[in-house]
Amino acid sequence: MERIATAEKIRLVDLGAQYQAIHKEIWSAMRNVVENSAFVLGKHVKDFEGDFAAFCNARFAIGVASGTDALTLSLKALGIGPGDEVITAPNSAFPTAEAITLTGAKVVFADINPDTFNIDPAEVEKKITKKTKAIMPVHLYGLPAQMDELEELCRTHDLKLVEDAAQAHGAEYKGRRVGTIGNVACFSFYPSKNLGAYGDGGAVVTNDEAIADKARMLRNHGRHEKYCHEIEGCNSRLDALQAAILSVKLKYLDEWNKKRRQHARYYDELLSSVENVITPTIPAKMKSVHHVYVIRVRDRDNLRKKLKEDNIDTGIHYPIPLHLQPALAYMGLESGSFPRAEEATSTILSLPLYPEMSKEQVERVADAVKQHAK
Ligand SMILES: Cc1ncc(COP(=O)(O)O)c(C=O)c1O
């Protein structure tokens, strides 16, 4: 018989709680855009781009329409297209792979490090061919990938390094913020991201002036001047209302990331000695921004069901590895092709984590996990 939950619901993410804390500033920023009629590019987008570049300690940030476009336009800005191969991880959000195929290039997957869930540089090396043009690690769940080893592979094989930093705004690798380690980095401002808009948005971040210039042209119909189109691009401009909202939120991002870290550490403390539960591994010299807090548990589906009965939301990031997605069936990659990513898929569970969570909520989730994990 299904139990009737009486306790208050704990959501995976609670965007309403964040909005309550900043709603006056948000409406004032939005009013500003509307009253200035500055809807497309212009001051608000420019200001946000400057602030976000500074946040990443990078020279340039180019606001685009989504994280997917940030990836596609970055690859195109690097000259990647038909006939080229790009190596990435099979345990990411679908757009990671989709962005590669949108350029006309071929996606090549490499299996992951089972401890961190991030792409394994040793597996990447095995996949390098004459056609490989770039490696695209994903800083999954807010944890940086093994950038030293990947940089070394890029140096040796003359490849580009493209960071999928969609989940990792503010994460650090050996004291450097992600976004400036590769040739170019791509961020998403999807509403539930650590820095989320009130709609879609994304950014290309780089220290390379030529890449920045190309990305800026590509997102705006391939032009510098209004009616002179130097190349074929697209319309992928970051919306000015979203830019104004993001500028407000950016001021709080370090504080919000700090709170996420505190909650994650508290989960670690409460769950690390629980039998059958594996808490996240954060290698030394890496600072995760805990976009999601992912545990591993053998009887995952049962635990998920029990937590739902206790009115606790959970997630699975992601339930189908990319090589087994129907849309990529043409690649002919069967079950068993990437055993570590597939094993992760069947055991991972994302627990509620957002800055505004209370200590008591973290404790309630941890208690429920302790009670039900098998
Ligand atoms: C790792 C990763 N890459 C790319 C994307 C695509 O970003 P967007 O949804 O903004 O297009 C996302 C977000 O869904 C993501 O999590």
mmCIF file of C-alpha atoms and ligand atoms in Angstrom:
data_model
loop_
_atom_site.group_PDB
_atom_site.id
_atom_site.type_symbol
_atom_site.label_atom_id
_atom_site.label_comp_id
_atom_site.label_asym_id
_atom_site.label_seq_id
_atom_site.Cartn_x
_atom_site.Cartn_y
_atom_site.Cartn_z
ATOM 1 C CA MET A 1 0.000 0.000 0.000
ATOM 2 C CA GLU A 2 1.351 3.459 -0.881
ATOM 3 C CA ARG A 3 2.180 5.616 2.102
ATOM 4 C CA ILE A 4 0.597 9.080 2.324
ATOM 5 C CA ALA A 5 3.318 11.677 2.886
ATOM 6 C CA THR A 6 2.487 14.305 5.455
ATOM 7 C CA ALA A 7 5.791 16.179 5.613
ATOM 8 C CA GLU A 8 6.306 19.302 3.512
ATOM 9 C CA LYS A 9 7.656 18.652 0.030
ATOM 10 C CA ILE A 10 11.374 19.094 -0.548
ATOM 11 C CA ARG A 11 11.999 19.940 -4.182
ATOM 12 C CA LEU A 12 15.088 19.039 -6.171
ATOM 13 C CA VAL A 13 15.482 22.749 -6.940
ATOM 14 C CA ASP A 14 13.304 25.603 -5.654
ATOM 15 C CA LEU A 15 13.514 28.590 -7.979
ATOM 16 C CA GLY A 16 10.647 30.303 -6.150
ATOM 17 C CA ALA A 17 12.691 30.559 -2.937
ATOM 18 C CA GLN A 18 15.469 32.338 -4.823
ATOM 19 C CA TYR A 19 13.025 34.680 -6.540
ATOM 20 C CA GLN A 20 11.494 35.703 -3.196
ATOM 21 C CA ALA A 21 14.873 36.913 -1.986
ATOM 22 C CA ILE A 22 15.646 39.106 -5.029
ATOM 23 C CA HIS A 23 12.306 39.950 -6.649
ATOM 24 C CA LYS A 24 12.522 43.723 -6.126
ATOM 25 C CA GLU A 25 15.876 43.950 -7.869
ATOM 26 C CA ILE A 26 14.691 41.670 -10.665
ATOM 27 C CA TRP A 27 11.635 43.767 -11.447
ATOM 28 C CA SER A 28 13.636 46.970 -11.301
ATOM 29 C CA ALA A 29 16.180 45.545 -13.762
ATOM 30 C CA MET A 30 13.436 44.356 -16.106
ATOM 31 C CA ARG A 31 11.646 47.708 -15.922
ATOM 32 C CA ASN A 32 14.891 49.386 -16.901
ATOM 33 C CA VAL A 33 15.183 47.325 -20.086
ATOM 34 C CA VAL A 34 11.581 48.008 -21.062
ATOM 35 C CA GLU A 35 11.697 51.727 -20.257
ATOM 36 C CA ASN A 36 14.941 52.121 -22.238
ATOM 37 C CA SER A 37 13.557 50.029 -25.133
ATOM 38 C CA ALA A 38 16.957 48.309 -25.188
ATOM 39 C CA PHE A 39 15.706 44.880 -26.234
ATOM 40 C CA VAL A 40 18.335 43.465 -28.584
ATOM 41 C CA LEU A 41 22.039 43.494 -27.694
ATOM 42 C CA GLY A 42 22.874 47.030 -26.462
ATOM 43 C CA LYS A 43 23.774 48.123 -22.948
ATOM 44 C CA HIS A 44 22.234 45.348 -20.837
ATOM 45 C CA VAL A 45 23.798 42.525 -22.814
ATOM 46 C CA LYS A 46 27.138 44.337 -22.971
ATOM 47 C CA ASP A 47 27.150 45.015 -19.225
ATOM 48 C CA PHE A 48 26.344 41.406 -18.406
ATOM 49 C CA GLU A 49 29.005 40.137 -20.821
ATOM 50 C CA GLY A 50 31.609 42.311 -19.107
ATOM 51 C CA ASP A 51 30.537 41.188 -15.640
ATOM 52 C CA PHE A 52 30.393 37.508 -16.549
ATOM 53 C CA ALA A 53 33.834 37.633 -18.221
ATOM 54 C CA ALA A 54 35.187 39.214 -15.021
ATOM 55 C CA PHE A 55 33.501 36.518 -12.916
ATOM 56 C CA CYS A 56 35.288 33.834 -14.967
ATOM 57 C CA ASN A 57 38.557 35.830 -14.963
ATOM 58 C CA ALA A 58 38.358 35.727 -18.757
ATOM 59 C CA ARG A 59 38.858 38.456 -21.368
ATOM 60 C CA PHE A 60 35.650 37.883 -23.313
ATOM 61 C CA ALA A 61 32.117 36.627 -22.770
ATOM 62 C CA ILE A 62 29.622 36.594 -25.631
ATOM 63 C CA GLY A 63 25.965 36.241 -24.702
ATOM 64 C CA VAL A 64 24.036 33.774 -26.867
ATOM 65 C CA ALA A 65 20.566 32.276 -26.877
ATOM 66 C CA SER A 66 21.326 29.007 -25.041
ATOM 67 C CA GLY A 67 24.051 26.709 -23.774
ATOM 68 C CA THR A 68 23.497 24.521 -26.823
ATOM 69 C CA ASP A 69 24.205 27.493 -29.101
ATOM 70 C CA ALA A 70 27.250 28.410 -27.013
ATOM 71 C CA LEU A 71 28.656 24.948 -27.784
ATOM 72 C CA THR A 72 27.678 24.941 -31.472
ATOM 73 C CA LEU A 73 28.935 28.459 -32.148
ATOM 74 C CA SER A 74 32.187 27.841 -30.245
ATOM 75 C CA LEU A 75 32.908 24.760 -32.338
ATOM 76 C CA LYS A 76 32.056 26.687 -35.508
ATOM 77 C CA ALA A 77 34.242 29.592 -34.380
ATOM 78 C CA LEU A 78 37.094 27.092 -34.132
ATOM 79 C CA GLY A 79 36.431 26.068 -37.737
ATOM 80 C CA ILE A 80 35.058 22.638 -36.803
ATOM 81 C CA GLY A 81 32.570 21.128 -39.245
ATOM 82 C CA PRO A 82 31.897 18.240 -41.635
ATOM 83 C CA GLY A 83 34.670 15.630 -41.757
ATOM 84 C CA ASP A 84 35.924 16.486 -38.262
ATOM 85 C CA GLU A 85 35.574 14.486 -35.055
ATOM 86 C CA VAL A 86 35.017 15.830 -31.546
ATOM 87 C CA ILE A 87 35.497 13.637 -28.469
ATOM 88 C CA THR A 88 33.135 14.032 -25.531
ATOM 89 C CA ALA A 89 31.541 12.143 -22.627
ATOM 90 C CA PRO A 90 28.557 9.794 -23.042
ATOM 91 C CA ASN A 91 26.938 10.670 -19.682
ATOM 92 C CA SER A 92 25.945 14.281 -20.299
ATOM 93 C CA ALA A 93 22.829 16.223 -21.227
ATOM 94 C CA PHE A 94 21.793 15.507 -24.810
ATOM 95 C CA PRO A 95 22.811 18.984 -26.132
ATOM 96 C CA THR A 96 26.481 18.143 -25.527
ATOM 97 C CA ALA A 97 26.351 15.643 -28.390
ATOM 98 C CA GLU A 98 23.725 17.492 -30.394
ATOM 99 C CA ALA A 99 25.878 20.639 -30.564
ATOM 100 C CA ILE A 100 28.673 18.651 -32.210
ATOM 101 C CA THR A 101 26.422 17.124 -34.868
ATOM 102 C CA LEU A 102 24.819 20.531 -35.507
ATOM 103 C CA THR A 103 28.191 21.693 -36.847
ATOM 104 C CA GLY A 104 28.320 18.716 -39.227
ATOM 105 C CA ALA A 105 31.163 17.095 -37.258
ATOM 106 C CA LYS A 106 31.030 13.562 -35.846
ATOM 107 C CA VAL A 107 30.556 12.859 -32.134
ATOM 108 C CA VAL A 108 33.019 10.384 -30.656
ATOM 109 C CA PHE A 109 32.440 9.222 -27.102
ATOM 110 C CA ALA A 110 35.061 8.244 -24.525
ATOM 111 C CA ASP A 111 34.184 6.512 -21.263
ATOM 112 C CA ILE A 112 34.317 8.210 -17.883
ATOM 113 C CA ASN A 113 36.349 8.076 -14.714
ATOM 114 C CA PRO A 114 34.019 6.045 -12.466
ATOM 115 C CA ASP A 115 34.955 8.061 -9.366
ATOM 116 C CA THR A 116 34.279 11.576 -10.656
ATOM 117 C CA PHE A 117 31.811 10.815 -13.512
ATOM 118 C CA ASN A 118 33.953 13.046 -15.749
ATOM 119 C CA ILE A 119 35.585 11.976 -19.007
ATOM 120 C CA ASP A 120 38.692 9.800 -18.526
ATOM 121 C CA PRO A 121 41.712 11.257 -20.382
ATOM 122 C CA ALA A 122 43.155 7.743 -20.885
ATOM 123 C CA GLU A 123 39.947 6.742 -22.694
ATOM 124 C CA VAL A 124 40.029 9.977 -24.711
ATOM 125 C CA GLU A 125 43.546 9.186 -25.924
ATOM 126 C CA LYS A 126 42.373 5.848 -27.337
ATOM 127 C CA LYS A 127 39.759 7.657 -29.451
ATOM 128 C CA ILE A 128 42.046 10.203 -31.119
ATOM 129 C CA THR A 129 42.299 9.776 -34.908
ATOM 130 C CA LYS A 130 43.590 11.919 -37.765
ATOM 131 C CA LYS A 131 40.126 13.468 -37.983
ATOM 132 C CA THR A 132 39.929 14.526 -34.335
ATOM 133 C CA LYS A 133 39.841 18.302 -34.039
ATOM 134 C CA ALA A 134 38.715 18.903 -30.470
ATOM 135 C CA ILE A 135 38.125 17.408 -27.043
ATOM 136 C CA MET A 136 34.994 18.619 -25.297
ATOM 137 C CA PRO A 137 34.986 17.653 -21.606
ATOM 138 C CA VAL A 138 31.873 18.340 -19.555
ATOM 139 C CA HIS A 139 32.381 19.690 -16.025
ATOM 140 C CA LEU A 140 29.568 17.420 -14.924
ATOM 141 C CA TYR A 141 27.497 18.242 -11.834
ATOM 142 C CA GLY A 142 29.693 21.332 -11.324
ATOM 143 C CA LEU A 143 32.977 19.414 -10.920
ATOM 144 C CA PRO A 144 35.864 20.302 -13.272
ATOM 145 C CA ALA A 145 37.155 17.575 -15.582
ATOM 146 C CA GLN A 146 40.831 16.456 -15.466
ATOM 147 C CA MET A 147 42.045 19.483 -17.361
ATOM 148 C CA ASP A 148 45.837 19.013 -17.019
ATOM 149 C CA GLU A 149 45.743 15.636 -18.724
ATOM 150 C CA LEU A 150 43.315 16.846 -21.379
ATOM 151 C CA GLU A 151 45.427 19.954 -22.076
ATOM 152 C CA GLU A 152 48.453 17.705 -22.494
ATOM 153 C CA LEU A 153 46.579 15.531 -25.029
ATOM 154 C CA CYS A 154 45.570 18.668 -26.930
ATOM 155 C CA ARG A 155 49.149 19.902 -26.985
ATOM 156 C CA THR A 156 50.518 16.557 -28.167
ATOM 157 C CA HIS A 157 47.893 16.004 -30.884
ATOM 158 C CA ASP A 158 47.299 19.641 -31.865
ATOM 159 C CA LEU A 159 43.651 19.663 -30.792
ATOM 160 C CA LYS A 160 41.339 22.328 -29.439
ATOM 161 C CA LEU A 161 39.932 22.108 -25.922
ATOM 162 C CA VAL A 162 36.295 23.166 -25.580
ATOM 163 C CA GLU A 163 34.858 23.218 -22.045
ATOM 164 C CA ASP A 164 31.205 22.330 -21.637
ATOM 165 C CA ALA A 165 30.829 24.412 -18.487
ATOM 166 C CA ALA A 166 27.016 24.511 -18.642
ATOM 167 C CA GLN A 167 26.805 23.173 -15.065
ATOM 168 C CA ALA A 168 29.905 24.739 -13.588
ATOM 169 C CA HIS A 169 29.710 28.546 -13.248
ATOM 170 C CA GLY A 170 32.435 29.434 -10.757
ATOM 171 C CA ALA A 171 33.949 25.943 -10.344
ATOM 172 C CA GLU A 172 37.718 25.925 -9.877
ATOM 173 C CA TYR A 173 40.535 23.746 -11.102
ATOM 174 C CA LYS A 174 43.835 24.336 -9.289
ATOM 175 C CA GLY A 175 42.706 27.832 -8.360
ATOM 176 C CA ARG A 176 41.547 28.727 -11.885
ATOM 177 C CA ARG A 177 37.903 29.202 -12.663
ATOM 178 C CA VAL A 178 36.561 26.961 -15.384
ATOM 179 C CA GLY A 179 36.008 28.923 -18.531
ATOM 180 C CA THR A 180 39.604 29.952 -19.100
ATOM 181 C CA ILE A 181 41.395 26.617 -19.149
ATOM 182 C CA GLY A 182 40.405 25.458 -22.637
ATOM 183 C CA ASN A 183 40.487 27.495 -25.847
ATOM 184 C CA VAL A 184 36.847 28.306 -25.260
ATOM 185 C CA ALA A 185 34.161 27.496 -22.689
ATOM 186 C CA CYS A 186 30.404 27.288 -22.973
ATOM 187 C CA PHE A 187 27.880 28.166 -20.278
ATOM 188 C CA SER A 188 24.128 27.637 -20.055
ATOM 189 C CA PHE A 189 21.776 29.960 -18.198
ATOM 190 C CA TYR A 190 18.850 27.541 -18.301
ATOM 191 C CA PRO A 191 16.650 28.515 -15.304
ATOM 192 C CA SER A 192 17.783 25.713 -12.984
ATOM 193 C CA LYS A 193 21.513 26.212 -13.588
ATOM 194 C CA ASN A 194 23.675 27.739 -10.812
ATOM 195 C CA LEU A 195 23.286 31.012 -12.709
ATOM 196 C CA GLY A 196 19.891 30.731 -14.340
ATOM 197 C CA ALA A 197 17.879 33.174 -16.448
ATOM 198 C CA TYR A 198 14.078 33.374 -16.543
ATOM 199 C CA GLY A 199 14.141 31.635 -19.904
ATOM 200 C CA ASP A 200 16.960 30.393 -22.117
ATOM 201 C CA GLY A 201 20.416 31.900 -22.385
ATOM 202 C CA GLY A 202 24.070 30.986 -22.734
ATOM 203 C CA ALA A 203 27.580 32.399 -23.080
ATOM 204 C CA VAL A 204 30.782 31.693 -24.966
ATOM 205 C CA VAL A 205 33.794 32.564 -22.797
ATOM 206 C CA THR A 206 37.356 32.818 -24.055
ATOM 207 C CA ASN A 207 40.660 34.638 -23.754
ATOM 208 C CA ASP A 208 41.208 34.353 -27.503
ATOM 209 C CA GLU A 209 40.238 37.529 -29.352
ATOM 210 C CA ALA A 210 39.816 35.790 -32.715
ATOM 211 C CA ILE A 211 37.402 33.192 -31.268
ATOM 212 C CA ALA A 212 35.489 35.930 -29.450
ATOM 213 C CA ASP A 213 35.156 37.964 -32.625
ATOM 214 C CA LYS A 214 33.976 34.973 -34.666
ATOM 215 C CA ALA A 215 31.443 33.912 -32.021
ATOM 216 C CA ARG A 216 30.151 37.488 -31.786
ATOM 217 C CA MET A 217 29.640 37.541 -35.557
ATOM 218 C CA LEU A 218 28.082 34.078 -35.740
ATOM 219 C CA ARG A 219 25.445 34.862 -33.107
ATOM 220 C CA ASN A 220 24.368 37.959 -35.054
ATOM 221 C CA HIS A 221 23.938 36.835 -38.682
ATOM 222 C CA GLY A 222 27.666 36.880 -39.412
ATOM 223 C CA ARG A 223 28.175 40.617 -39.271
ATOM 224 C CA HIS A 224 30.098 43.404 -37.605
ATOM 225 C CA GLU A 225 28.216 46.202 -39.364
ATOM 226 C CA LYS A 226 24.436 46.353 -39.574
ATOM 227 C CA TYR A 227 23.863 45.499 -43.235
ATOM 228 C CA CYS A 228 27.171 43.845 -44.159
ATOM 229 C CA HIS A 229 27.144 40.060 -43.609
ATOM 230 C CA GLU A 230 30.682 38.721 -43.836
ATOM 231 C CA ILE A 231 29.799 35.093 -43.113
ATOM 232 C CA GLU A 232 26.616 33.085 -42.664
ATOM 233 C CA GLY A 233 25.705 32.990 -39.004
ATOM 234 C CA CYS A 234 22.401 32.810 -37.195
ATOM 235 C CA ASN A 235 20.274 34.713 -34.708
ATOM 236 C CA SER A 236 21.478 33.567 -31.315
ATOM 237 C CA ARG A 237 21.658 36.790 -29.308
ATOM 238 C CA LEU A 238 21.259 36.702 -25.545
ATOM 239 C CA ASP A 239 17.929 38.419 -24.854
ATOM 240 C CA ALA A 240 18.371 41.802 -23.129
ATOM 241 C CA LEU A 241 15.734 41.039 -20.469
ATOM 242 C CA GLN A 242 17.577 37.832 -19.615
ATOM 243 C CA ALA A 243 20.892 39.711 -19.528
ATOM 244 C CA ALA A 244 19.460 42.237 -17.045
ATOM 245 C CA ILE A 245 18.109 39.414 -14.853
ATOM 246 C CA LEU A 246 21.435 37.581 -15.026
ATOM 247 C CA SER A 247 23.317 40.741 -14.000
ATOM 248 C CA VAL A 248 21.235 40.909 -10.822
ATOM 249 C CA LYS A 249 21.753 37.236 -10.062
ATOM 250 C CA LEU A 250 25.472 37.248 -10.865
ATOM 251 C CA LYS A 251 26.120 39.460 -7.823
ATOM 252 C CA TYR A 252 24.882 36.637 -5.596
ATOM 253 C CA LEU A 253 26.456 33.710 -7.413
ATOM 254 C CA ASP A 254 29.573 33.325 -5.243
ATOM 255 C CA GLU A 255 27.403 33.365 -2.126
ATOM 256 C CA TRP A 256 24.929 30.876 -3.625
ATOM 257 C CA ASN A 257 27.770 28.558 -4.701
ATOM 258 C CA LYS A 258 29.192 28.769 -1.177
ATOM 259 C CA LYS A 259 25.852 27.685 0.250
ATOM 260 C CA ARG A 260 25.630 24.795 -2.213
ATOM 261 C CA ARG A 261 29.100 23.718 -1.059
ATOM 262 C CA GLN A 262 28.058 23.886 2.592
ATOM 263 C CA HIS A 263 24.973 21.758 1.949
ATOM 264 C CA ALA A 264 27.045 19.271 -0.059
ATOM 265 C CA ARG A 265 29.599 18.997 2.750
ATOM 266 C CA TYR A 266 26.790 18.424 5.233
ATOM 267 C CA TYR A 267 25.301 15.675 3.043
ATOM 268 C CA ASP A 268 28.815 14.141 2.850
ATOM 269 C CA GLU A 269 29.079 14.208 6.616
ATOM 270 C CA LEU A 270 25.645 12.669 7.169
ATOM 271 C CA LEU A 271 25.879 10.055 4.405
ATOM 272 C CA SER A 272 29.511 9.033 4.043
ATOM 273 C CA SER A 273 29.243 6.241 6.610
ATOM 274 C CA VAL A 274 25.904 4.933 5.348
ATOM 275 C CA GLU A 275 26.219 1.432 4.025
ATOM 276 C CA ASN A 276 25.270 1.057 0.347
ATOM 277 C CA VAL A 277 25.604 4.795 -0.357
ATOM 278 C CA ILE A 278 28.593 6.321 -2.173
ATOM 279 C CA THR A 279 28.937 10.094 -1.818
ATOM 280 C CA PRO A 280 30.603 12.282 -4.516
ATOM 281 C CA THR A 281 34.385 12.269 -4.930
ATOM 282 C CA ILE A 282 35.938 15.726 -5.208
ATOM 283 C CA PRO A 283 39.628 15.380 -6.130
ATOM 284 C CA ALA A 284 42.175 17.578 -4.358
ATOM 285 C CA LYS A 285 42.708 20.966 -5.997
ATOM 286 C CA MET A 286 39.214 20.986 -7.485
ATOM 287 C CA LYS A 287 36.340 23.093 -6.249
ATOM 288 C CA SER A 288 32.919 21.888 -7.338
ATOM 289 C CA VAL A 289 29.923 24.214 -7.457
ATOM 290 C CA HIS A 290 27.594 21.249 -6.881
ATOM 291 C CA HIS A 291 25.095 21.945 -9.611
ATOM 292 C CA VAL A 292 23.573 18.665 -8.457
ATOM 293 C CA TYR A 293 24.496 16.387 -5.536
ATOM 294 C CA VAL A 294 24.717 12.855 -6.890
ATOM 295 C CA ILE A 295 25.005 9.752 -4.741
ATOM 296 C CA ARG A 296 25.416 6.214 -5.971
ATOM 297 C CA VAL A 297 23.255 3.452 -4.565
ATOM 298 C CA ARG A 298 22.731 -0.086 -5.825
ATOM 299 C CA ASP A 299 18.977 -0.246 -5.289
ATOM 300 C CA ARG A 300 18.464 3.223 -6.737
ATOM 301 C CA ASP A 301 14.951 2.867 -8.117
ATOM 302 C CA ASN A 302 13.603 1.548 -4.821
ATOM 303 C CA LEU A 303 15.264 4.375 -2.869
ATOM 304 C CA ARG A 304 13.823 6.908 -5.281
ATOM 305 C CA LYS A 305 10.343 5.485 -4.794
ATOM 306 C CA LYS A 306 10.669 5.575 -0.997
ATOM 307 C CA LEU A 307 11.910 9.173 -1.026
ATOM 308 C CA LYS A 308 8.954 10.149 -3.200
ATOM 309 C CA GLU A 309 6.647 8.616 -0.605
ATOM 310 C CA ASP A 310 8.406 10.816 1.973
ATOM 311 C CA ASN A 311 7.650 13.854 -0.238
ATOM 312 C CA ILE A 312 11.280 14.294 -1.306
ATOM 313 C CA ASP A 313 11.989 14.943 -4.990
ATOM 314 C CA THR A 314 15.028 13.385 -6.624
ATOM 315 C CA GLY A 315 16.458 13.307 -10.154
ATOM 316 C CA ILE A 316 18.606 11.148 -12.403
ATOM 317 C CA HIS A 317 21.245 13.010 -14.376
ATOM 318 C CA TYR A 318 20.998 11.271 -16.814
ATOM 319 C CA PRO A 319 18.777 8.203 -17.188
ATOM 320 C CA ILE A 320 19.897 7.257 -20.735
ATOM 321 C CA PRO A 321 23.544 7.526 -21.799
ATOM 322 C CA LEU A 322 23.974 9.539 -24.973
ATOM 323 C CA HIS A 323 25.192 6.637 -27.135
ATOM 324 C CA LEU A 324 21.949 4.771 -26.361
ATOM 325 C CA GLN A 325 19.644 7.687 -27.174
ATOM 326 C CA PRO A 326 17.252 6.828 -30.037
ATOM 327 C CA ALA A 327 18.385 9.938 -31.944
ATOM 328 C CA LEU A 328 21.950 8.591 -32.051
ATOM 329 C CA ALA A 329 21.024 4.994 -32.932
ATOM 330 C CA TYR A 330 22.632 5.602 -36.340
ATOM 331 C CA MET A 331 26.008 5.548 -34.591
ATOM 332 C CA GLY A 332 25.494 1.803 -34.045
ATOM 333 C CA LEU A 333 26.792 1.892 -30.468
ATOM 334 C CA GLU A 334 25.263 -0.872 -28.417
ATOM 335 C CA SER A 335 24.727 -1.395 -24.735
ATOM 336 C CA GLY A 336 28.102 -2.283 -23.215
ATOM 337 C CA SER A 337 30.057 0.201 -25.395
ATOM 338 C CA PHE A 338 30.816 2.462 -22.409
ATOM 339 C CA PRO A 339 30.474 0.232 -19.340
ATOM 340 C CA ARG A 340 31.458 2.843 -16.737
ATOM 341 C CA ALA A 341 28.984 5.429 -18.003
ATOM 342 C CA GLU A 342 26.299 2.754 -18.234
ATOM 343 C CA GLU A 343 26.990 1.510 -14.713
ATOM 344 C CA ALA A 344 26.715 5.084 -13.419
ATOM 345 C CA THR A 345 23.385 5.513 -15.203
ATOM 346 C CA SER A 346 21.856 2.648 -13.256
ATOM 347 C CA THR A 347 23.053 3.711 -9.790
ATOM 348 C CA ILE A 348 23.104 7.534 -9.687
ATOM 349 C CA LEU A 349 20.545 9.570 -7.769
ATOM 350 C CA SER A 350 20.467 13.377 -7.479
ATOM 351 C CA LEU A 351 19.302 14.632 -4.086
ATOM 352 C CA PRO A 352 17.699 18.042 -3.495
ATOM 353 C CA LEU A 353 20.285 20.812 -3.452
ATOM 354 C CA TYR A 354 19.816 24.549 -3.803
ATOM 355 C CA PRO A 355 21.266 27.507 -1.899
ATOM 356 C CA GLU A 356 18.092 28.388 0.001
ATOM 357 C CA MET A 357 17.722 24.891 1.517
ATOM 358 C CA SER A 358 17.737 24.800 5.301
ATOM 359 C CA LYS A 359 19.995 22.598 7.415
ATOM 360 C CA GLU A 360 16.868 20.806 8.618
ATOM 361 C CA GLN A 361 15.860 19.982 5.050
ATOM 362 C CA VAL A 362 19.300 18.497 4.325
ATOM 363 C CA GLU A 363 18.970 16.456 7.520
ATOM 364 C CA ARG A 364 15.499 15.237 6.563
ATOM 365 C CA VAL A 365 16.711 14.072 3.151
ATOM 366 C CA ALA A 366 19.788 12.391 4.641
ATOM 367 C CA ASP A 367 17.691 10.652 7.311
ATOM 368 C CA ALA A 368 15.313 9.319 4.683
ATOM 369 C CA VAL A 369 18.239 8.067 2.550
ATOM 370 C CA LYS A 370 19.760 6.368 5.624
ATOM 371 C CA GLN A 371 16.461 4.716 6.401
ATOM 372 C CA HIS A 372 15.723 3.394 2.928
ATOM 373 C CA ALA A 373 19.060 2.799 1.119
ATOM 374 C CA LYS A 374 19.693 -0.878 0.520
HETATM 375 C C1 LIG B 1 26.188 19.701 -19.673
HETATM 376 C C2 LIG B 1 25.238 20.515 -20.491
HETATM 377 N N1 LIG B 1 25.609 20.913 -21.719
HETATM 378 C C3 LIG B 1 24.800 21.661 -22.479
HETATM 379 C C4 LIG B 1 23.563 22.070 -22.033
HETATM 380 C C5 LIG B 1 22.687 22.875 -22.940
HETATM 381 O O1 LIG B 1 22.305 24.093 -22.401
HETATM 382 P P1 LIG B 1 20.917 24.797 -22.806
HETATM 383 O O2 LIG B 1 19.807 24.011 -22.190
HETATM 384 O O3 LIG B 1 21.043 26.166 -22.232
HETATM 385 O O4 LIG B 1 20.848 24.811 -24.287
HETATM 386 C C6 LIG B 1 23.146 21.700 -20.750
HETATM 387 C C7 LIG B 1 21.839 22.107 -20.215
HETATM 388 O O5 LIG B 1 20.851 21.483 -20.414
HETATM 389 C C8 LIG B 1 24.000 20.895 -19.957
HETATM 390 O O6 LIG B 1 23.648 20.517 -18.720
#
